[in-house]
Amino acid sequence: MYGRAKRSRVWVLTGAALTGLSAFEPVGAVEVEAAEITELEAIKVTGEGGSTARIEPLVRNKVSNAPESLPAAVSTITQEEIRTLNVDRDISNIYRRVPGVVANNIDQGDTGNGLRMRGFATNGTHGADVAVYVDGVPQNIPSSQGGAGHGPVFMEWLTPQMIKRVDVIKGPVSALFGDQNRAGAVDIETLDGSDVASSIGLDIASYDGRRANLVLAGEHEGFESLFVADVYKTNGYRKAAETNRDNYFWKLSKVFDDAKYSARFSHYESDFKNDGYLNLPALRAGTISRRDTDNLYGFGNANRNTIVFNRAPAYDEAGLYYTGYYENFKRVRAISNGTFTHNYGKDDRDIYGGRVAYNFVYPEIASLMVGADVRRDKGDAFRQQYRNFEPTPNFYYDFDMDLITYGVFAQGQYKPFDSLKVLAGIRYDRFDYDIDNLKFRNADTGYHSSVTTPKLGLVWTPIEQLEIFTNAAEGFRSPAAEYISSGSSSALPPSQTGGQVNSSVRPSKVKSYDVGFTVRPTERLSNTTELYYIENDSETVQTSPGVYEQVGDTTRRGAETSFNYQATSTVSAYMSYGRIIDAVINSPPSGTGAQLVVPEHTYKAGVQYRNGFMGGQLTLNADVYHLDGIPYYIRTEKHEMPPYTRYDLRASYDYQDYQFSVYGTFQPHRYGTEIAYGTYDGLVIVPQPSTTLGASVRYYF
């Protein structure tokens, strides 16, 4: 598989641009002519993540803290693969090819990025139960009221032009990731200035989708600079759907001695309107249209500013690592919950913290990484009742929080034999919370607790073409503020009484057990298959829009298998199947069903063709994605949601300094959707358009 040459010209920001002034200034720009490139560089892709590329050697047996060397199923998404996906308005689409992962925005504006796997994170929980990190910075937001409950992930500030690599780790096997690491973890690395060429791009898509994107990248005297500006607007499929989004990103990197230092700054803001959920029986009866608004339209906005500093060894894994970050996080989301009322949620938080770690490496034999991290989250989070788009004195929740989490961790690897590697890790995390319950003042409280989560794994490589792996690991999820300081969730005015302090609430833990293998019978074919069993205590699930309930202990069993095949030098393909055998509440509350609302079957497949054509390079991609067997309950009566199928087609043509793309997304099931909830009145869904088309052009300079 081949990729576009990185650049024929390099623009380097110097002078004023490097000191933080406008990156658009022409003064100080240096043009460096590069030699004509006629042969395109091979793209190497590792992991089992549905990559349409030639297969790389097996790497789990290597002594390394890189995610792909863990004794677990790990999928790697590369910069090149992202370029062949229909990302469009939703950055969650970067996960479309990862086996067993269901990832999507719920098409309600910029309201979070669902990331569900292994039967965790039921509909609408926006990435909770998966620990997501970008450049070492945790992205899960605890006790969010302006988003979607506890631990959601908001990735709308990222664009494809910022991402270098994404590693999806199945299961809580790595000790390097903390809160929310129950179903697994996602580690995202952003690009440096030397990784890409400067470019400008324009996109148009159905339903008034418009995007303009500028990338300024280069190197000068060892400094690497990457600036990305992205402006996106759409009116959406539904009547009152509208999103306006601006993203700005600047990263500066340099190697000093044997270490690489980087600083990055990002600014994201958006405002949106969105239509609510529609009743499926009413849709089928024809009393409402798929593009209608249910009751009032929803609305929201967000503003997010982040500063991150990183240090890492420049040439190998051994040495000192540290990360420091600060983020101002503001988000509003108003959900229609009546004919005249909204549930208006808001977060206004300052989040800062850091990590320091040292990796001791004995090449080919052993390594040990030890470190500590801390995160402080301070600010307001509330949900208020709005009537006719105006605030009322009634609140569902209202917290002033100061949440501090401390963690220490160690993770070691040892190879007693060439064919065997042992991994062992442990985390200790402590929570020191100060929670002011502004709705029920008698429930003001402090909270102090801790959790220890050990990890153990093995990789056995009996022959060069086969790796067998297994692990047993624990992960955790911190308690939400509303679990610790509780009270009626009905809309009520603030009061001195009525709340309750639950100081005995413990962090929810999982015990996860995996066994699997990766086999590469030929240089062109690989297969990864895994089985897992998970026990989870004290689980909280979303039972309807904006409503969360604790359902007790749960159990999950499942299996996944994936294939990558390089058929010829120009044609590659992938296929995967995920089966959730059980996802059940062990002792369901009275009047509820036992099964969790997760898809029993997840199918993914795709093919890529890439070859020279009329002096340029043509790339054709076709992907299909199918969900089926999704249960839901009306009281204790079990039903099944309509199946959901999505076809993605994309054609890109690179010619000299230009790239032209056309793409389409097709969803043939009339009432199929990735997001739905069972209610007493029947299933409510977020309708999807049957066809979405788009086109883009990008100029590299």
XYZ file of C-alpha atoms in Angstrom:
701
model
C 0.000 0.000 0.000
C 1.342 3.413 -0.898
C 0.742 6.927 0.385
C 1.138 10.421 -0.973
C 4.653 11.838 -0.758
C 4.882 14.027 2.298
C 5.773 17.271 0.530
C 7.374 18.862 -2.482
C 7.658 22.199 -0.675
C 8.053 22.932 3.019
C 6.752 26.110 4.666
C 8.426 26.837 7.987
C 7.111 29.257 10.600
C 9.837 31.418 12.071
C 10.200 34.693 13.874
C 6.887 36.152 14.983
C 4.964 32.990 14.162
C 7.066 30.929 16.556
C 6.570 33.407 19.373
C 2.806 32.941 19.313
C 1.742 35.678 16.860
C -0.534 34.938 13.946
C 0.559 31.886 11.970
C -0.944 33.510 8.890
C 1.747 36.228 8.824
C 3.759 36.013 5.578
C 6.771 37.632 7.230
C 9.262 35.007 8.356
C 7.999 32.227 6.088
C 10.820 30.292 4.442
C 10.260 28.174 1.333
C 12.562 25.198 0.952
C 12.564 23.437 -2.402
C 12.672 19.651 -2.196
C 13.711 17.197 -4.858
C 11.068 15.836 -7.216
C 9.557 12.689 -5.703
C 8.478 10.071 -8.165
C 8.150 6.966 -6.018
C 5.624 7.014 -3.180
C 6.671 5.907 0.272
C 5.286 2.654 1.652
C 2.899 2.992 4.558
C 3.456 0.496 7.387
C 0.494 -0.311 9.614
C 0.548 -2.513 12.692
C -2.188 -3.892 14.905
C -5.446 -5.656 14.109
C -7.615 -2.619 13.634
C -9.098 -3.208 10.201
C -6.198 -1.565 8.393
C -6.224 -1.874 4.628
C -2.447 -2.229 4.350
C 0.253 -4.865 4.142
C 0.676 -6.927 7.277
C 3.553 -6.226 9.673
C 5.389 -8.793 11.847
C 3.896 -9.810 15.198
C 5.096 -7.546 18.017
C 3.444 -8.587 21.307
C 6.530 -10.567 22.316
C 8.698 -7.429 22.194
C 9.758 -5.777 25.452
C 8.107 -2.413 24.990
C 5.560 -0.129 26.618
C 4.027 0.596 23.225
C 0.330 -0.402 23.290
C 0.659 -2.988 20.517
C 3.073 -5.041 22.656
C 0.516 -5.575 25.442
C -0.879 -9.104 26.000
C -4.269 -7.983 24.688
C -6.196 -7.249 21.511
C -4.971 -3.832 20.320
C -6.071 -1.994 17.190
C -3.943 0.760 15.686
C -5.435 3.480 13.493
C -2.831 5.376 11.492
C -2.811 8.821 9.942
C -3.017 7.180 6.514
C -6.040 5.078 7.448
C -7.913 8.111 8.793
C -7.391 9.726 5.387
C -9.426 6.930 3.749
C -12.403 7.131 6.160
C -15.599 9.162 5.847
C -15.011 11.204 8.994
C -17.192 14.141 7.866
C -18.812 15.939 10.854
C -18.147 13.254 13.472
C -14.605 12.481 14.653
C -15.986 9.249 16.196
C -15.941 7.819 12.671
C -12.200 7.176 13.018
C -13.189 4.001 14.935
C -15.502 2.644 12.200
C -13.117 -0.191 11.233
C -12.013 -1.233 14.725
C -13.343 -4.728 15.547
C -16.164 -4.810 18.070
C -16.282 -1.032 18.616
C -19.507 0.959 18.252
C -18.605 4.637 17.972
C -20.775 7.565 16.993
C -22.023 11.000 17.866
C -25.744 10.731 18.656
C -26.585 13.358 16.007
C -27.720 15.876 18.613
C -25.079 18.530 17.939
C -21.685 18.533 19.650
C -22.877 16.387 22.552
C -20.050 13.892 22.969
C -18.525 10.954 21.169
C -19.915 7.539 21.942
C -17.301 4.807 22.195
C -18.684 1.428 23.207
C -17.014 -1.952 23.282
C -17.163 -5.270 25.103
C -20.779 -4.680 26.098
C -19.932 -1.564 28.095
C -21.233 1.962 27.788
C -24.837 1.416 26.803
C -26.535 3.847 24.448
C -25.750 7.503 24.913
C -22.954 7.313 27.496
C -20.469 9.057 25.219
C -17.313 7.072 25.864
C -17.688 6.440 29.602
C -16.076 3.134 30.658
C -13.251 3.678 28.145
C -10.277 5.747 29.350
C -9.378 8.143 26.524
C -6.078 10.053 26.512
C -4.648 12.559 23.999
C -0.892 13.176 24.306
C -1.057 11.832 27.851
C -3.983 14.054 28.896
C -7.159 12.273 30.155
C -10.279 13.268 28.208
C -13.079 11.750 30.340
C -15.015 14.407 32.263
C -16.184 13.241 35.713
C -19.646 14.175 36.979
C -20.537 16.080 33.827
C -23.928 17.782 33.851
C -23.496 19.676 30.577
C -22.758 16.497 28.661
C -23.859 12.970 29.379
C -23.461 11.798 32.949
C -20.219 10.584 34.494
C -17.047 10.195 32.433
C -18.157 11.224 28.909
C -15.613 12.010 26.212
C -15.817 15.097 23.997
C -13.512 14.794 20.985
C -15.059 17.426 18.720
C -11.980 19.620 19.259
C -9.943 17.117 17.217
C -9.826 17.052 13.413
C -8.265 14.352 11.188
C -5.429 16.754 10.322
C -4.287 16.736 13.983
C -4.089 12.965 14.567
C -0.961 10.880 14.047
C -1.983 7.597 15.641
C -4.776 6.031 17.690
C -4.332 2.857 19.749
C -7.465 1.077 20.984
C -6.622 -1.293 23.853
C -9.264 -3.906 24.690
C -9.641 -4.506 28.412
C -8.074 -2.778 31.464
C -4.697 -4.529 31.043
C -2.468 -1.420 31.015
C -1.552 0.217 34.328
C -0.702 3.474 32.525
C -4.390 4.454 32.235
C -6.565 5.344 35.215
C -10.183 6.388 35.694
C -12.831 4.840 33.380
C -10.445 2.085 32.197
C -12.986 -0.741 32.432
C -13.801 -1.745 28.867
C -10.327 -0.595 27.817
C -8.375 2.493 26.858
C -7.722 4.705 23.829
C -4.361 6.434 23.418
C -4.261 9.235 20.808
C -1.069 10.924 19.627
C -1.155 14.210 17.738
C 1.040 15.063 14.752
C 4.270 17.039 14.751
C 5.239 19.595 12.163
C 7.546 17.166 10.324
C 4.796 14.555 9.866
C 2.647 16.381 7.285
C 2.732 18.867 4.444
C 1.116 22.279 4.556
C -2.252 22.306 2.822
C -5.608 23.969 2.496
C -8.856 22.050 2.006
C -12.530 22.644 1.313
C -15.351 20.145 1.909
C -19.048 20.181 1.107
C -21.618 17.572 2.132
C -25.346 16.927 2.198
C -27.555 19.030 4.468
C -25.406 22.138 4.067
C -22.241 20.593 5.431
C -19.329 22.971 4.818
C -15.741 22.776 6.073
C -12.614 24.860 5.460
C -9.301 23.591 6.815
C -5.788 25.104 6.835
C -2.610 23.231 7.803
C 0.723 25.031 8.158
C 3.556 22.643 8.943
C 7.326 22.543 8.781
C 10.723 22.588 10.467
C 13.302 25.293 11.090
C 16.557 24.921 13.020
C 15.217 21.835 14.786
C 11.853 23.373 15.690
C 8.801 21.576 14.324
C 5.616 23.608 14.045
C 2.100 22.478 13.196
C -0.835 24.877 13.009
C -4.351 23.704 12.096
C -7.407 25.931 11.661
C -10.733 24.253 10.960
C -14.175 25.824 10.498
C -17.220 23.576 10.146
C -20.930 24.326 9.665
C -23.987 22.195 8.898
C -27.757 22.513 9.032
C -28.197 18.788 9.563
C -30.768 16.230 8.486
C -33.548 17.124 10.931
C -35.601 20.345 10.879
C -33.892 22.116 13.775
C -30.423 20.581 13.451
C -27.550 23.049 13.173
C -23.877 23.005 14.210
C -21.257 25.748 13.983
C -17.765 24.760 15.090
C -14.305 26.389 15.106
C -11.085 24.539 15.980
C -7.572 25.981 16.258
C -4.487 23.956 17.149
C -0.778 24.817 17.363
C 1.993 22.444 18.395
C 5.683 23.286 18.690
C 8.277 20.524 19.197
C 12.058 20.303 19.471
C 14.699 17.763 20.433
C 17.221 18.892 23.044
C 20.002 16.411 23.763
C 18.250 13.036 24.100
C 14.723 14.305 24.866
C 11.860 15.645 22.769
C 9.876 18.540 24.212
C 6.561 19.776 22.892
C 3.975 22.401 23.746
C 0.536 22.520 22.203
C -2.336 24.956 22.439
C -5.878 24.348 21.256
C -9.067 26.372 21.160
C -12.470 24.897 20.349
C -15.879 26.526 20.354
C -19.247 25.532 18.974
C -22.932 26.225 19.206
C -25.689 23.953 18.036
C -29.378 23.176 17.883
C -30.738 19.659 17.728
C -33.971 17.750 17.406
C -34.898 15.278 20.079
C -35.793 11.604 20.018
C -38.837 10.354 18.094
C -41.266 7.642 19.116
C -40.870 4.643 16.788
C -44.543 3.480 16.948
C -45.637 7.007 15.969
C -43.135 7.051 13.108
C -44.390 3.735 11.779
C -47.992 4.908 12.113
C -47.160 7.978 10.031
C -48.318 10.494 12.645
C -44.864 12.137 12.656
C -42.112 12.450 10.055
C -38.507 11.266 10.427
C -37.336 14.874 10.067
C -39.734 16.299 12.652
C -38.834 17.904 15.949
C -40.138 16.218 19.082
C -41.576 18.860 21.438
C -38.972 21.660 21.594
C -35.657 21.548 19.828
C -32.557 21.160 21.996
C -29.595 23.510 22.003
C -26.113 23.925 23.388
C -22.668 25.461 23.121
C -19.110 24.760 24.189
C -15.805 26.517 24.689
C -12.618 24.618 25.444
C -9.047 25.948 25.770
C -6.123 23.627 26.467
C -2.381 23.980 27.077
C -0.193 20.841 27.205
C 3.548 20.379 27.771
C 5.295 17.041 27.174
C 8.742 15.537 27.516
C 9.713 12.087 26.277
C 12.927 10.309 25.300
C 13.761 11.218 21.711
C 15.390 8.047 20.422
C 14.207 5.052 22.467
C 11.784 4.172 25.254
C 14.156 4.384 28.214
C 14.184 7.535 30.302
C 12.058 10.259 31.801
C 8.524 11.181 30.687
C 6.373 14.000 31.958
C 3.172 15.767 30.989
C 1.581 18.923 32.374
C -1.735 20.394 31.271
C -4.376 23.015 31.967
C -7.843 23.180 30.484
C -10.759 25.547 30.780
C -13.841 23.507 29.931
C -17.285 25.059 29.417
C -20.232 23.188 27.956
C -24.003 23.598 27.820
C -26.561 21.099 26.600
C -30.330 21.581 26.875
C -32.454 18.469 26.284
C -36.155 18.835 25.590
C -38.074 16.850 28.220
C -41.606 18.204 27.832
C -43.872 20.330 25.697
C -42.453 23.550 27.164
C -39.439 22.472 29.238
C -35.748 21.615 28.870
C -33.256 19.863 31.098
C -30.484 22.492 30.841
C -27.071 21.118 31.834
C -23.917 23.158 32.236
C -20.258 22.515 33.126
C -17.860 25.359 33.915
C -14.619 23.707 35.009
C -10.892 24.302 35.335
C -8.991 21.049 34.909
C -5.261 20.693 35.425
C -2.777 18.033 36.287
C 0.211 16.067 35.151
C 2.138 12.849 35.059
C 5.762 11.913 35.627
C 7.238 8.483 34.912
C 10.581 6.813 34.367
C 11.085 3.784 32.174
C 13.977 1.463 33.021
C 14.813 -0.741 30.031
C 17.086 -3.748 29.724
C 16.966 -4.349 25.953
C 15.294 -7.579 24.836
C 14.987 -8.787 28.447
C 12.961 -6.526 30.740
C 11.522 -3.084 31.371
C 9.922 -1.332 34.316
C 7.953 1.921 34.169
C 7.069 3.619 37.446
C 5.241 6.883 37.804
C 2.568 9.044 39.356
C -0.202 11.280 38.087
C -2.581 13.833 39.558
C -5.675 15.568 38.240
C -7.688 18.384 39.770
C -11.129 19.320 38.459
C -12.663 22.405 40.032
C -15.856 24.212 39.077
C -19.625 24.106 38.721
C -21.840 21.421 37.207
C -25.616 21.717 37.259
C -28.836 20.787 35.496
C -31.626 23.332 35.658
C -35.192 23.330 34.429
C -35.861 25.764 31.602
C -39.384 26.685 30.543
C -39.990 28.263 27.142
C -36.197 28.692 26.779
C -35.928 30.665 30.043
C -34.440 29.466 33.370
C -36.705 28.557 36.249
C -35.703 28.400 39.948
C -35.844 24.585 39.812
C -32.754 22.342 39.572
C -32.303 18.631 38.864
C -28.679 18.729 40.146
C -26.421 21.568 41.275
C -22.833 20.963 42.418
C -19.806 23.090 43.169
C -16.971 20.545 43.044
C -13.289 20.289 43.807
C -12.266 16.798 42.675
C -8.658 15.655 43.121
C -7.428 12.220 42.034
C -3.911 10.952 42.762
C -2.470 7.853 41.124
C 0.758 5.867 41.342
C 1.527 3.013 38.989
C 4.123 0.474 37.979
C 4.235 -1.776 34.940
C 6.965 -4.288 34.222
C 7.762 -6.791 31.492
C 10.156 -9.707 31.626
C 11.198 -12.355 29.110
C 12.472 -15.497 30.859
C 12.683 -17.150 27.423
C 12.725 -15.822 23.877
C 9.244 -17.234 23.275
C 7.622 -16.035 26.524
C 6.937 -12.580 27.956
C 5.316 -11.792 31.314
C 3.623 -8.473 32.092
C 2.660 -7.327 35.573
C 1.281 -3.981 36.646
C -0.525 -2.252 39.467
C -2.261 1.084 40.050
C -3.254 2.785 43.269
C -5.665 5.720 42.926
C -6.960 7.958 45.688
C -9.926 10.332 45.529
C -10.130 13.492 47.645
C -13.359 15.293 46.796
C -14.998 18.401 48.206
C -18.626 18.543 47.013
C -21.002 21.414 47.742
C -24.549 20.368 46.913
C -26.172 23.697 46.110
C -29.580 22.061 45.636
C -29.607 20.240 48.988
C -27.238 22.047 51.348
C -27.439 19.364 54.029
C -25.741 16.993 51.560
C -22.502 19.017 51.351
C -19.690 16.567 51.941
C -16.117 15.550 51.516
C -15.262 12.168 50.043
C -12.070 10.190 50.576
C -11.543 6.748 49.131
C -9.061 4.702 47.131
C -8.844 1.746 44.793
C -6.070 -0.688 43.815
C -6.162 -2.430 40.441
C -3.578 -5.149 39.623
C -2.770 -6.418 36.102
C -1.121 -9.619 34.878
C -0.556 -10.975 31.375
C 1.404 -13.468 29.268
C 2.474 -13.654 25.641
C 3.687 -16.956 24.212
C 5.155 -17.166 20.723
C 5.663 -20.895 20.017
C 6.412 -20.210 16.346
C 7.196 -17.054 14.414
C 3.718 -16.902 12.860
C 1.690 -17.291 16.080
C 1.212 -15.280 19.258
C -0.984 -16.509 22.088
C -1.899 -13.986 24.774
C -3.868 -13.933 27.990
C -4.437 -11.457 30.794
C -6.311 -10.996 34.036
C -6.761 -7.380 35.045
C -8.840 -5.043 37.147
C -10.054 -1.594 36.156
C -12.142 1.055 37.885
C -14.530 3.938 37.537
C -14.658 6.735 40.103
C -17.976 7.515 41.818
C -19.956 10.448 40.426
C -20.823 13.445 42.575
C -24.546 12.579 42.431
C -23.819 9.105 43.864
C -21.933 10.576 46.848
C -24.197 13.570 47.514
C -27.654 12.488 46.419
C -31.264 13.579 46.656
C -34.378 13.732 44.540
C -33.591 14.140 40.834
C -36.899 15.940 40.280
C -36.773 19.626 39.349
C -36.905 21.442 42.722
C -35.724 24.792 44.079
C -32.618 24.839 46.305
C -33.267 23.824 49.898
C -31.401 23.442 53.175
C -32.652 19.858 53.502
C -33.686 16.920 51.347
C -30.300 15.485 50.406
C -28.351 12.479 51.580
C -24.621 11.813 51.971
C -23.509 8.360 50.821
C -19.949 8.258 52.145
C -19.817 4.470 51.801
C -20.016 4.596 47.992
C -16.989 2.832 46.539
C -15.363 3.139 43.120
C -16.865 0.614 40.721
C -14.402 -2.131 39.746
C -14.237 -4.739 37.009
C -12.376 -8.010 36.869
C -11.540 -8.858 33.277
C -10.144 -12.102 31.849
C -8.905 -12.470 28.252
C -7.429 -15.185 26.106
C -6.654 -14.870 22.419
C -4.200 -15.318 19.598
C -2.872 -13.640 16.489
C -1.819 -15.856 13.618
C -0.109 -14.831 10.406
C -0.054 -17.925 8.183
C 1.304 -15.952 5.211
C 2.870 -12.552 4.638
C -0.502 -11.374 3.285
C -2.984 -12.668 5.881
C -3.424 -12.198 9.624
C -6.171 -13.062 12.092
C -6.717 -12.020 15.715
C -9.314 -13.816 17.836
C -10.094 -13.186 21.508
C -12.506 -14.359 24.192
C -13.289 -12.286 27.281
C -15.168 -12.576 30.553
C -15.891 -9.511 32.724
C -17.381 -9.124 36.180
C -18.457 -5.593 37.119
C -19.700 -4.354 40.475
C -22.142 -1.517 41.116
C -22.810 -0.524 37.518
C -24.707 2.607 36.489
C -26.463 2.687 33.107
C -28.406 5.290 31.157
C -31.994 4.114 30.940
C -33.416 7.052 28.971
C -32.164 10.433 27.769
C -30.674 12.202 30.791
C -31.651 9.434 33.261
C -29.035 7.209 34.976
C -29.710 4.336 37.350
C -27.524 2.014 39.404
C -28.435 -1.569 38.527
C -25.995 -3.537 40.673
C -23.467 -6.133 39.533
C -23.245 -7.145 35.876
C -21.509 -9.853 33.850
C -20.285 -9.851 30.248
C -18.943 -12.605 28.016
C -17.969 -12.143 24.412
C -15.738 -12.985 21.476
C -14.219 -11.078 18.582
C -12.334 -12.125 15.482
C -10.791 -10.034 12.721
C -8.934 -10.695 9.468
C -6.612 -8.500 7.401
C -5.697 -9.610 3.896
C -3.369 -8.024 1.352
C -4.742 -9.713 -1.777
C -2.386 -8.042 -4.266
C -0.077 -5.048 -4.312
C -3.128 -2.864 -5.065
C -6.021 -4.585 -3.250
C -6.412 -5.149 0.510
C -9.371 -6.142 2.658
C -10.474 -6.604 6.256
C -13.356 -8.319 8.011
C -14.373 -8.599 11.681
C -17.165 -10.018 13.799
C -17.935 -9.247 17.434
C -20.376 -11.324 19.465
C -21.600 -10.397 22.928
C -22.704 -13.724 24.347
C -23.957 -12.254 27.637
C -24.357 -8.715 28.949
C -26.672 -9.104 31.914
C -27.631 -7.525 35.221
C -27.016 -10.251 37.779
C -29.966 -9.289 40.008
C -32.153 -6.891 38.019
C -34.325 -4.458 40.020
C -37.988 -5.306 40.189
C -39.919 -4.394 37.046
C -36.845 -4.227 34.793
C -35.206 -6.552 32.287
C -32.009 -8.499 32.831
C -30.148 -7.761 29.585
C -28.114 -4.616 28.936
C -28.842 -2.538 25.852
C -25.820 -3.480 23.736
C -25.636 -5.055 20.248
C -25.240 -8.826 20.247
C -23.673 -8.848 16.761
C -21.237 -6.341 15.237
C -20.068 -6.985 11.667
C -17.464 -4.924 9.808
C -15.832 -5.455 6.418
C -14.112 -3.415 3.763
C -11.878 -3.405 0.708
C -9.389 -0.902 -0.657
C -7.964 -0.495 -4.159
C -4.979 1.793 -4.690
C -3.001 2.202 -7.913
C -1.532 4.707 -10.287
C -3.976 6.325 -12.692
C -3.390 8.952 -15.412
C -0.242 10.332 -13.816
C -1.680 10.363 -10.292
C -2.875 7.907 -7.666
C -6.408 6.569 -7.291
C -7.672 5.183 -3.976
C -11.079 3.495 -3.700
C -12.560 2.392 -0.368
C -15.752 0.487 0.403
C -16.791 -0.312 3.983
C -19.855 -1.945 5.522
C -20.887 -1.901 9.170
C -23.837 -3.787 10.679
C -25.362 -3.997 14.177
C -28.023 -6.504 15.121
C -29.636 -8.157 18.118
C -29.990 -5.062 20.315
C -32.474 -5.772 23.144
C -34.567 -3.280 25.052
C -37.341 -3.551 27.604
C -40.704 -1.993 28.197
C -40.899 -2.858 31.889
C -40.042 -6.575 31.818
C -41.248 -7.194 28.263
C -38.251 -7.798 26.001
C -38.112 -6.280 22.504
C -35.437 -5.856 19.858
C -34.366 -2.685 18.092
C -34.335 -2.501 14.293
C -31.000 -3.579 12.755
C -28.598 -0.871 11.670
C -26.468 -1.061 8.511
C -24.128 1.571 7.127
C -22.248 1.497 3.805
C -19.354 3.913 3.218
C -17.879 4.554 -0.229
C -14.958 6.882 -0.887
C -12.832 7.694 -3.937
C -9.710 9.873 -3.714
C -7.401 10.985 -6.513
C -3.985 12.498 -5.811
C -2.516 14.443 -8.726
C 0.605 16.553 -8.300
C -0.160 18.935 -5.388
C -3.916 18.269 -5.315
C -6.163 15.679 -3.744
C -9.783 15.290 -4.868
C -12.289 13.119 -2.986
C -15.936 12.159 -3.322
C -17.753 10.043 -0.756
C -21.117 8.708 0.265
C -22.731 7.114 3.299
C -25.795 4.922 2.818
C -28.072 3.608 5.584
C -30.829 1.480 4.036
C -32.886 0.533 7.121
C -35.638 3.125 7.396
C -35.733 3.126 11.187
C -32.256 1.803 11.847
C -30.142 3.852 14.270
C -27.174 3.455 16.569
C -28.938 5.387 19.335
C -32.305 4.391 20.813
C -33.989 3.963 24.200
C -36.828 1.813 25.445
C -39.581 3.781 27.206
C -43.041 2.907 28.516
C -44.459 4.413 25.305
C -42.218 2.320 23.058
C -38.790 2.791 21.504
C -37.519 6.326 20.907
C -34.836 6.756 18.252
C -32.652 9.309 16.484
C -33.590 8.962 12.782
C -30.760 8.904 10.259
C -30.726 10.038 6.605
C -30.650 7.194 4.100
C -28.002 8.934 1.968
C -25.281 11.480 2.689
C -22.948 12.660 -0.095
C -19.866 14.840 -0.011
C -16.832 16.075 -1.925
C -13.535 17.712 -0.997
C -10.453 19.221 -2.586
C -7.096 19.804 -0.888
C -4.047 21.670 -2.169
C -0.601 20.859 -0.736
C 2.098 23.525 -0.739
